[in-house]
XYZ file of C-alpha atoms in Angstrom:
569
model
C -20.292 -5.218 24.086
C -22.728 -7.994 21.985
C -26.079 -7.197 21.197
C -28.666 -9.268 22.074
C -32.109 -9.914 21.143
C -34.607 -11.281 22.730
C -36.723 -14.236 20.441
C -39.840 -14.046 20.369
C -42.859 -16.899 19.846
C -45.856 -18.471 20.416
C -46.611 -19.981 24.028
C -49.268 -22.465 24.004
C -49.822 -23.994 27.952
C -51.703 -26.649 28.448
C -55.247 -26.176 29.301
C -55.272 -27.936 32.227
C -51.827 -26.390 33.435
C -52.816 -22.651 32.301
C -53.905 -21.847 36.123
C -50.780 -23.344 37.569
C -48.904 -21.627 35.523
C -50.239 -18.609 36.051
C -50.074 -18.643 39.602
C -45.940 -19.795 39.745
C -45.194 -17.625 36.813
C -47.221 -14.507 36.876
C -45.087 -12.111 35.423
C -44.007 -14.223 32.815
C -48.197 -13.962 31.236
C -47.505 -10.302 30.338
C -45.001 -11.267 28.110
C -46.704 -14.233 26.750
C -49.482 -12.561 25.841
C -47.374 -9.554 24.287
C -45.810 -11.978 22.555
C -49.177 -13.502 21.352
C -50.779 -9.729 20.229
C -47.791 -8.963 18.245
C -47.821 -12.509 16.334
C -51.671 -12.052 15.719
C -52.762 -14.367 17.948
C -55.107 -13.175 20.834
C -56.138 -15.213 23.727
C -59.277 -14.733 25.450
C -58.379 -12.107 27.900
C -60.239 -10.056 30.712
C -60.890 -6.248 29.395
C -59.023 -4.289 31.095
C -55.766 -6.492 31.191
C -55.974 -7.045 27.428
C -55.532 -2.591 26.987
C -52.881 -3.320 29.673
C -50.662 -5.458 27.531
C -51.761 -3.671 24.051
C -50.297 -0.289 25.028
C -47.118 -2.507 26.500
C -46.665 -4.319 23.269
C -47.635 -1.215 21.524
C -44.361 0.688 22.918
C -42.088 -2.585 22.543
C -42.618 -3.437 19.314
C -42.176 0.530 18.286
C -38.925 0.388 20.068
C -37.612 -3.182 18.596
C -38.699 -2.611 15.170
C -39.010 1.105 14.633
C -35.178 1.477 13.658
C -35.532 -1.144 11.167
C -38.568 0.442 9.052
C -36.135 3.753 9.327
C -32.656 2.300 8.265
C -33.697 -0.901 6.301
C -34.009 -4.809 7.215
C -30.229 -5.462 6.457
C -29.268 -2.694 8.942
C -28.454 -2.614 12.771
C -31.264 -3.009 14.826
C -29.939 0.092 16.478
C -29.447 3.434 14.494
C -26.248 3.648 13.550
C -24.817 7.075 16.023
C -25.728 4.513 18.613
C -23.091 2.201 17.601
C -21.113 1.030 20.433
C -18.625 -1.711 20.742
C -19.878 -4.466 18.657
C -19.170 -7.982 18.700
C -15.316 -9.116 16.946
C -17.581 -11.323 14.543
C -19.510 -8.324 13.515
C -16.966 -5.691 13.282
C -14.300 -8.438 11.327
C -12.425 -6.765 8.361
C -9.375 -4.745 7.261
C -8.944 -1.489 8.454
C -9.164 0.713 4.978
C -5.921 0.539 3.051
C -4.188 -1.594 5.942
C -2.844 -4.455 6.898
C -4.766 -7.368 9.069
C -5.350 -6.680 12.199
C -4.331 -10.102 14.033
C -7.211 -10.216 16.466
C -7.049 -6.828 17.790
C -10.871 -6.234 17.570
C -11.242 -7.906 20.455
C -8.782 -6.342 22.460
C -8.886 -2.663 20.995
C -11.974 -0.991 21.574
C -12.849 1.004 17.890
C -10.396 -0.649 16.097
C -13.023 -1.948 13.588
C -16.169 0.703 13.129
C -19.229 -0.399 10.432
C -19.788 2.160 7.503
C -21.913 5.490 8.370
C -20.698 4.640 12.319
C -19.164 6.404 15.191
C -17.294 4.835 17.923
C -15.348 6.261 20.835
C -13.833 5.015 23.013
C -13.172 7.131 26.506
C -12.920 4.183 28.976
C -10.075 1.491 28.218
C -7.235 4.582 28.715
C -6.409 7.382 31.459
C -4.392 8.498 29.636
C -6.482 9.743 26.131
C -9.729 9.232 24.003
C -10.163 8.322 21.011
C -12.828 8.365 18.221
C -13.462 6.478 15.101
C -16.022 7.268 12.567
C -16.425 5.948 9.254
C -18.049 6.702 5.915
C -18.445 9.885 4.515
C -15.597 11.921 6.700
C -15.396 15.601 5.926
C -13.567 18.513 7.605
C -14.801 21.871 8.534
C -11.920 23.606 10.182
C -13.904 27.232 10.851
C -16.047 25.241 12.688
C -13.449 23.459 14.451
C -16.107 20.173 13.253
C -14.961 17.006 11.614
C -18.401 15.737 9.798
C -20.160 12.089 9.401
C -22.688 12.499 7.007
C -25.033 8.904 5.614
C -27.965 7.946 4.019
C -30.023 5.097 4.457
C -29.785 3.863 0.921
C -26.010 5.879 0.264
C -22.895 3.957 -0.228
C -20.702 6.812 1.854
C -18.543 7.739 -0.760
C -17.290 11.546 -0.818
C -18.895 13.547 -3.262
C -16.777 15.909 -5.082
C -17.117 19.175 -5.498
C -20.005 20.134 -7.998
C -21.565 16.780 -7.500
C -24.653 15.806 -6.318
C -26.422 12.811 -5.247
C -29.720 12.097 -4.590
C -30.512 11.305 -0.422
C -33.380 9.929 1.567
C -36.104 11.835 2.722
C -36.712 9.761 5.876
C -37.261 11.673 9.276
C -34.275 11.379 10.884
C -33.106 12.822 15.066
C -31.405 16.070 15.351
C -27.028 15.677 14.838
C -25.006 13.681 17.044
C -22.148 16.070 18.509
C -19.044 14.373 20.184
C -16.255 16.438 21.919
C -12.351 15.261 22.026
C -9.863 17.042 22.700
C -6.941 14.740 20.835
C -4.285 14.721 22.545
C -2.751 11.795 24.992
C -3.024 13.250 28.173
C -6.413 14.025 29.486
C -5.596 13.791 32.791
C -3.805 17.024 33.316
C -6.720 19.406 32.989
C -4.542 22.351 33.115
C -2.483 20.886 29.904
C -5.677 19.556 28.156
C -6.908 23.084 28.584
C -4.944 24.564 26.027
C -5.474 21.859 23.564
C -8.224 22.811 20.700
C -11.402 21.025 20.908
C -12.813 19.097 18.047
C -16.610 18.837 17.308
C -17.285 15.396 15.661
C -20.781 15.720 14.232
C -22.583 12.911 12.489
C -25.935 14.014 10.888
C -27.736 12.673 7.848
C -27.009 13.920 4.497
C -30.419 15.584 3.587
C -28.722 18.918 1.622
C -26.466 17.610 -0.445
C -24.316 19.795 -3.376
C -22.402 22.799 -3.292
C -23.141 22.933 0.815
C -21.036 21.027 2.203
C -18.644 19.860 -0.993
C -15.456 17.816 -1.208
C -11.976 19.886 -2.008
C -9.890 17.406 -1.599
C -10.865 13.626 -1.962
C -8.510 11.019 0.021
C -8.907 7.284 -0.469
C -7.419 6.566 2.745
C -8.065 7.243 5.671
C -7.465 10.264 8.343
C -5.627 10.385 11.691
C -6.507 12.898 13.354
C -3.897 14.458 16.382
C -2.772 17.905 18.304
C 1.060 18.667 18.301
C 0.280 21.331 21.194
C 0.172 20.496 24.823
C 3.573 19.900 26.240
C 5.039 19.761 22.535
C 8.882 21.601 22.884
C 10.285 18.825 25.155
C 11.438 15.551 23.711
C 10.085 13.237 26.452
C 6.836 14.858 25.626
C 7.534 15.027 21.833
C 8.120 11.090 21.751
C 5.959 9.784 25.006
C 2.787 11.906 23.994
C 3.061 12.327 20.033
C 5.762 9.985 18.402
C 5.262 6.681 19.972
C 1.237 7.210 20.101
C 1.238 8.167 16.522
C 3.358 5.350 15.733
C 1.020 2.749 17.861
C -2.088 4.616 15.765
C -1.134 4.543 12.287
C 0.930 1.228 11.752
C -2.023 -0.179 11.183
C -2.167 1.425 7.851
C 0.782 0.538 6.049
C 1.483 4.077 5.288
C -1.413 4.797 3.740
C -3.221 7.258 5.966
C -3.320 11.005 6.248
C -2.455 12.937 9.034
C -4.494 16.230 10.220
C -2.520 18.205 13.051
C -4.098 20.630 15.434
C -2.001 23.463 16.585
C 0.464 22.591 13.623
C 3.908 23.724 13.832
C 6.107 23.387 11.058
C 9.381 23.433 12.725
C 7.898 20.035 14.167
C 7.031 18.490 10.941
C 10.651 19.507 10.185
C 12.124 18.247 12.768
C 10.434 14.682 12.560
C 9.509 14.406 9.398
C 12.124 11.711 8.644
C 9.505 9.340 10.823
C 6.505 10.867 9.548
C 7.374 9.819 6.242
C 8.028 6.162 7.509
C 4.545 6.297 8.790
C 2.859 7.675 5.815
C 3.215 8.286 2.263
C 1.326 11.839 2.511
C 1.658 15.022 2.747
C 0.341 16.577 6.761
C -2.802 18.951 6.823
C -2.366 21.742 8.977
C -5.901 21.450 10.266
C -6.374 25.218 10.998
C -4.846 26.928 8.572
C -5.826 24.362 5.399
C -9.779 25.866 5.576
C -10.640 23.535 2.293
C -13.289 20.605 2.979
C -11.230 17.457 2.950
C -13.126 14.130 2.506
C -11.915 11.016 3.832
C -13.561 7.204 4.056
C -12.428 7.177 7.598
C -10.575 9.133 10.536
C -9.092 8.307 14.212
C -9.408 11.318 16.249
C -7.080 10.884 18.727
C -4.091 8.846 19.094
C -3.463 5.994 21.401
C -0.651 5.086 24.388
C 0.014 2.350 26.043
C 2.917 3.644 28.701
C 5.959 5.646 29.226
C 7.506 5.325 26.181
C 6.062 1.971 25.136
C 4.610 -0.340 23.051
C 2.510 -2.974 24.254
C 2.661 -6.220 21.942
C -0.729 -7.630 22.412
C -2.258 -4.226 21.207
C -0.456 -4.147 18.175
C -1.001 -5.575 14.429
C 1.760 -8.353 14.456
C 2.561 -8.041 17.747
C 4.899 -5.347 17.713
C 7.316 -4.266 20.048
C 9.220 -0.900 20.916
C 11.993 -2.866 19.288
C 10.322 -2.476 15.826
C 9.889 1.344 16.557
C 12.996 1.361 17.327
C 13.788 -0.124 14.022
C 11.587 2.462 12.350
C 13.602 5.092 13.697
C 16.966 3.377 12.385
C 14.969 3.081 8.974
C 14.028 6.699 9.417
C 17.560 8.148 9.895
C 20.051 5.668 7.946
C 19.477 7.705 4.750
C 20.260 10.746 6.116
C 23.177 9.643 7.708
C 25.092 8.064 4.603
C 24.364 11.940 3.643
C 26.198 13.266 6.764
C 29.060 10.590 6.259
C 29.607 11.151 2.496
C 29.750 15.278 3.300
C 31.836 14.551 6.112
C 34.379 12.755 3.815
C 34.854 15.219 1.197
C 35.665 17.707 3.873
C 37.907 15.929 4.777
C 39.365 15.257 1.744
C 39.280 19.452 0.762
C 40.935 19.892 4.340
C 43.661 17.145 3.866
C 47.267 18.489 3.995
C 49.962 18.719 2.126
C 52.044 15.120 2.452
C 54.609 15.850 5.079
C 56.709 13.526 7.059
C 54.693 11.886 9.441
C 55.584 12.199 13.308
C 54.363 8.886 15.135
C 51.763 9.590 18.110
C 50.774 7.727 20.864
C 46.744 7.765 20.754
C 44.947 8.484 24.098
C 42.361 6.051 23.124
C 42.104 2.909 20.602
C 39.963 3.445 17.768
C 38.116 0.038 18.987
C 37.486 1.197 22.232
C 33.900 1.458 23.497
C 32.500 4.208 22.582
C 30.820 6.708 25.097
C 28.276 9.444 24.833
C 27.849 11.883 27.876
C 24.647 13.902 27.731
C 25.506 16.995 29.033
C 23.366 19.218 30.687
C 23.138 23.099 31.489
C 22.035 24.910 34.431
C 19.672 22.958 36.128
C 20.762 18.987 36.543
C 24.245 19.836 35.097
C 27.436 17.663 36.384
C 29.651 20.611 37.747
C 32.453 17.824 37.194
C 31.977 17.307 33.711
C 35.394 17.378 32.540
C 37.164 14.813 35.538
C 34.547 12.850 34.445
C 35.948 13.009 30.953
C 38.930 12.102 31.728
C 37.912 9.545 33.879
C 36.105 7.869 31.134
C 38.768 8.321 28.809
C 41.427 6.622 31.873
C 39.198 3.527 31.738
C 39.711 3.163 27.801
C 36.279 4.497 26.621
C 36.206 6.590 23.352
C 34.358 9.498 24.657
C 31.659 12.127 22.760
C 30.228 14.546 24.664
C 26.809 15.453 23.083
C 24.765 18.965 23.844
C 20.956 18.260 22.423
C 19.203 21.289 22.320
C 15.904 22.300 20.684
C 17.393 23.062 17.362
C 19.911 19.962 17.270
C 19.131 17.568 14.476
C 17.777 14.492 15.614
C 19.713 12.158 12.951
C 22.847 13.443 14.248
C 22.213 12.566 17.890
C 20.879 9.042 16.717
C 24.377 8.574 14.604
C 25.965 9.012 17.893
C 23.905 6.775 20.485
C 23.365 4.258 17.597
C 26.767 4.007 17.286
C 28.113 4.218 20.701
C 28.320 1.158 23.591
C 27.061 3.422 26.677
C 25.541 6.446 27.253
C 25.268 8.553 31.127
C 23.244 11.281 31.707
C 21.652 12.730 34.462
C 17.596 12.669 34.460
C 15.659 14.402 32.231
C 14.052 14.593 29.355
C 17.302 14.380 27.148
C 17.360 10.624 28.303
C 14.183 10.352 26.110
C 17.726 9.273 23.596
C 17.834 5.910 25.320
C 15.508 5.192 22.022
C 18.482 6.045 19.876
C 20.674 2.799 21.639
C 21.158 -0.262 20.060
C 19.930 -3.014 22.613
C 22.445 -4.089 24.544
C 24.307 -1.564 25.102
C 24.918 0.083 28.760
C 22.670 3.023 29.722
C 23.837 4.641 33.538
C 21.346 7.552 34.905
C 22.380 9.739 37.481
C 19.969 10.247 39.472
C 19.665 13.326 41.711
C 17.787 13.604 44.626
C 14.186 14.165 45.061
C 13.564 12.101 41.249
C 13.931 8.359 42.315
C 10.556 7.755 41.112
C 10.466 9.540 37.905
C 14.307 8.188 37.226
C 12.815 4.811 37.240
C 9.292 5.173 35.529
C 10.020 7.355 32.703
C 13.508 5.856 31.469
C 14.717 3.281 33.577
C 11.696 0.866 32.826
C 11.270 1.705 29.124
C 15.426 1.271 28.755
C 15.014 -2.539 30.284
C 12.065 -3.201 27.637
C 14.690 -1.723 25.060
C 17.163 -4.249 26.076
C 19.661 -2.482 27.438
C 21.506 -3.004 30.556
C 20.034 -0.486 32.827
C 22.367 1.216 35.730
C 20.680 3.604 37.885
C 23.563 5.973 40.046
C 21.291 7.110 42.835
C 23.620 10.445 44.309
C 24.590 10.860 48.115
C 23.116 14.264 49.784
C 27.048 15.332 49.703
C 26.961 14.767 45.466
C 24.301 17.498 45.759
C 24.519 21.647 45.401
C 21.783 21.238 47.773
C 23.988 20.223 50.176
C 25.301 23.567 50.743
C 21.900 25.153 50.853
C 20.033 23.057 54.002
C 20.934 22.148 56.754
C 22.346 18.431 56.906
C 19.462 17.123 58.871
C 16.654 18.601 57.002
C 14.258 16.478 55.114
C 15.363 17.996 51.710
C 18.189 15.871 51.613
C 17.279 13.531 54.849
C 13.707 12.505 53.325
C 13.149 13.505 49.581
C 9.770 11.825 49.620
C 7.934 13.959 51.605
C 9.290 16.743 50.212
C 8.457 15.550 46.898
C 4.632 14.377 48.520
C 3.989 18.049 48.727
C 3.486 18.424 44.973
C 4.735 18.808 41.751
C 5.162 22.710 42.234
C 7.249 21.757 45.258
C 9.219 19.192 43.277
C 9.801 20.877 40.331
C 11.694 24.026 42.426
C 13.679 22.017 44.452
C 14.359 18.735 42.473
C 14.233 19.883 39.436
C 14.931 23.219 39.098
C 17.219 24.014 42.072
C 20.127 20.940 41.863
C 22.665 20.650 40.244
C 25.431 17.536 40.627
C 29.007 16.946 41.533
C 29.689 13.178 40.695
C 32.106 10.977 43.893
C 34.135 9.863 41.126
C 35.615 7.351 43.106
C 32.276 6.067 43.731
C 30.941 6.388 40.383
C 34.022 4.399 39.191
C 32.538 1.357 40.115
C 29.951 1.871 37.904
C 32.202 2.640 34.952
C 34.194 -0.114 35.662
C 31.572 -2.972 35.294
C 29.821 -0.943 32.156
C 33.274 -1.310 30.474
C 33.767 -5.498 31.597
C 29.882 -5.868 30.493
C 30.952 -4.162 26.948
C 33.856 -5.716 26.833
C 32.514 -8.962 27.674
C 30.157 -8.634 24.928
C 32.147 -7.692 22.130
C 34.863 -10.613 22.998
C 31.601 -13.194 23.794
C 33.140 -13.890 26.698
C 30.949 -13.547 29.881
C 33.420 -15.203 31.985
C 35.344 -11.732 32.961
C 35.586 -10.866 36.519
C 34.023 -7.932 37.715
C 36.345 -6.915 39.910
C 36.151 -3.200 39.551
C 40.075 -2.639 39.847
C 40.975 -4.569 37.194
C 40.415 -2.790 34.368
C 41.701 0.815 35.145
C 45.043 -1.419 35.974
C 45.050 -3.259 32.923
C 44.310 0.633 31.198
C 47.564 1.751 33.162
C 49.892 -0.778 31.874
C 48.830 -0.330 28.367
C 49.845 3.637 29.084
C 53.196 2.620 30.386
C 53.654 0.199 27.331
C 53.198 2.657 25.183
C 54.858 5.796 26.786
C 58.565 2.877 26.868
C 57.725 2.251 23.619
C 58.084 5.919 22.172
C 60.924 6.317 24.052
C 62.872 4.155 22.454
């Protein structure tokens, strides 16, 4: 918010108006006459109303213009730990090795901060906090403490180590501690919990030298983020780390630092093709890295706008998911000309001897749409898999059945989405992928019963702001294994919301946990039927096509029986 001051001046009623006056505006005399005694200029007064508005004055003007004989004229009226959202004109500038910011200071709370200032922000977001501080930014990781130390007169430069500079003396309030916990969602308690806390202390710089030294000097700035919490599943990895991270830094160009909490190096592994689209440094492990590391500024905390989103009027240039999304194909394109190059000279050491060739009838076109079936184990698994396979493959898709796992390399599994036309799985986080798909393309979730609500909010709403054509394939109580556990009337399968009302406990064993699915595949057919016309459609620019859902396995049938007369004769 703006800070405003009040202006003060000389008053001067008219003699023969002063009693009026005084009658219709009595409380305004008080401040007239405070006004009067600070400018020098006292009015005949009665006694013991003139101590009455010398102690008053005495205790405003000590409050108004105390902080200014303690930081200097040019300063904020207000010491500078009290900063708190400023004005857009006062906090205009660049972000410190960045890129403009388009207007967001007046949308983004703390996205501009004055030198030797602290702002956070723990209001505009459920979902996480976030502070900024800027100047001279210094870790202390046995003290679990990031440090903002200033001077009056200092220009908040690190000092290195050895160094010295000389500080002000002036008298100055005991340290400023703020608390975060950074990571992005600080409503689950229990979650939060196990997330290390951060003390952010900002204290003036009265010691100086060897005590609290520089190690390492950056001359960019810090962001500042936990890779605990929930870190292990991919919806989790992308909705609470990637994307936030993403929204965070982009700001700065690549020229930031980033200090993890609860660093795990089989994470920086297994993202650090993005990481090093975001910046052009090497991670601190925050914990482990006990060296004093100086920066000019650092985000503690990392921001979110939704389930797997990216909100365009919060971002520099106005970006959209669609330019993460193009991060990620920037990300990944370089190791995949690695993974096509290797897979060609296999090939080429595993090509036979030149034999006479025997013609074969392929299954499939090579131009066909391509396909990729998440598949699932245990819990959530399609007990049909392989009908539906075939099914797929009946139609005239070119089908890849993909297995993500914890250790499965991420470029690999965005070859095979970015490549393909349509994708089904059944919810979960494995359709976090839908990132991988090129908009456009088809994107069918199974959805079992009990998880209508998550289905929807979690991957069918961020797949429609991808641009893809969104097919939700809501299952029958019969599609169910529960089916053969309850009894057909009971609210299980008859009424999944009040089952699910119950908690997420409740949820989580039944729903979740305690399903698996057996697809109608003559039902689901019409689904894969009008996925196939819509790709179709697309790649001949023709919108025209009917959607009558017979048509196409027909039109796959005759181009069987072509074929199969064909190699007979």
């Amino acid at each position: 918010m703006g800070q405003h001051h009040r202006p003060y001046g000389h008053f001067q009623p008219r003699k023969g108006d002063e009693e009026q006056q005084q009658q219709q505006n009595g409380p305004q005399q008080v401040q007239r006459a405070c006004c009067e005694v600070s400018c020098g200029g006292v009015k005949k007064a009665r006694p013991r109303l003139l101590r009455l508005v010398l102690v008053f004055c005495l205790v405003s003007c000590s409050f108004l213009f105390g902080p200014r004989l303690l930081f200097g004229a040019d300063s904020n009226p207000l010491p500078f730990f009290l900063y708190s959202f400023g004005s857009a004109e006062d906090n205009a500038g660049l972000p410190i090795g960045g890129i403009a910011d388009g207007g967001l200071n007046s949308r983004v709370p703390c996205s501009s901060v004055p030198d030797n200032s602290i702002c956070c922000d723990r209001t505009s977001s459920i979902r996480t906090d976030v502070c900024v501080l800027r100047g001279d930014v210094r870790t202390r990781s046995s003290a679990s403490s990031i440090f903002l130390y200033s001077a009056a007169s200092s220009s908040a430069e690190p000092v290195p180590a050895g160094s010295s500079r000389k500080l002000s003396n002036h008298s100055f309030p005991a340290p400023l501690v703020e608390k975060i916990r950074p990571y992005t969602r600080k409503w689950e308690t229990s979650i939060m919990d196990t997330v290390e806390e951060l003390n952010l202390v900002v204290r003036r710089d009265t010691a100086g030298g060897d005590t609290h030294k520089c190690d390492v000097v950056h001359g960019v700035p810090a962001v500042v983020f936990s890779t605990g919490g929930y870190t292990g599943n991919v919806y989790h990895e992308f909705n609470d780390g990637i994307i936030p991270l993403y929204i965070t830094s982009r700001r700065y160009n690549r020229r930031v630092v980033f200090v993890m909490l609860e660093y795990h190096s089989w994470w920086v592994t297994k993202y650090g093709d993005i990481l090093s689209r975001l910046s052009a440094y090497p991670p601190v492990d925050f914990s482990s890295d006990k060296r004093t590391h100086c920066f000019p500024e650092a985000t503690v905390g990392l921001r979110i706008h939704d389930e797997l989103a990216v909100d365009a009027t919060l971002m520099p240039g106005n970006g959209t998911i669609l330019d993460f999304r193009q991060l990620l194909d920037d990300a990944y394109r370089p190791r995949i000309r690695d993974l096509e190059q290797e897979e060609a000279q296999e090939g080429e050491k595993a090509k036979p001897e030149a034999k006479e060739e025997v013609p074969q009838v392929p299954s499939v076109g090579t131009d066909a749409p391509k396909l990729v079936i998440i598949s699932r184990n245990g819990s959530r698994g399609i007990e049909n898999e392989k009908e539906l396979v075939e099914l797929c493959e009946e139609i005239g898709f070119q089908v890849d059945v993909v297995r993500p796992d914890r250790t499965s390399e991420l470029a690999k599994i965005y070859r095979a989405l970015n490549a393909s036309d349509a994708m089904i799985g059944v919810h979960g986080a494995a359709m976090t992928h839908l990132l991988f798909m090129r908009p456009g393309s088809v994107f069918i979730q199974v959805v079992p019963l009990g998880t209508d609500w998550a289905a929807q909010t979690y991957y069918g709403d961020p797949a429609v702001k991808m641009g893809l054509k969104y097919v939700a394939y809501k299952i029958l109580p019969r599609e169910s294994s529960l089916y053969a556990q309850y009894a057909k009337d009971d609210p299980v399968l008859t009424d999944p919301k009040s089952v699910t009302s119950q908690g997420w406990q409740m949820t989580k064993k039944i729903y979740l946990d305690g399903q698996t699915v057996k697809l109608d595949l003559n039902r689901f057919l019409k689904r894969l039927t009008r996925a196939y016309q819509h790709i179709v459609a697309r790649k001949m620019g023709d919108a025209s096509l009917s959607w009558n859902e017979n048509w196409l396995p027909r039109q796959q049938r005759e181009r069987r029986e072509q074929q199969r007369r064909s190699a007979r004769r």
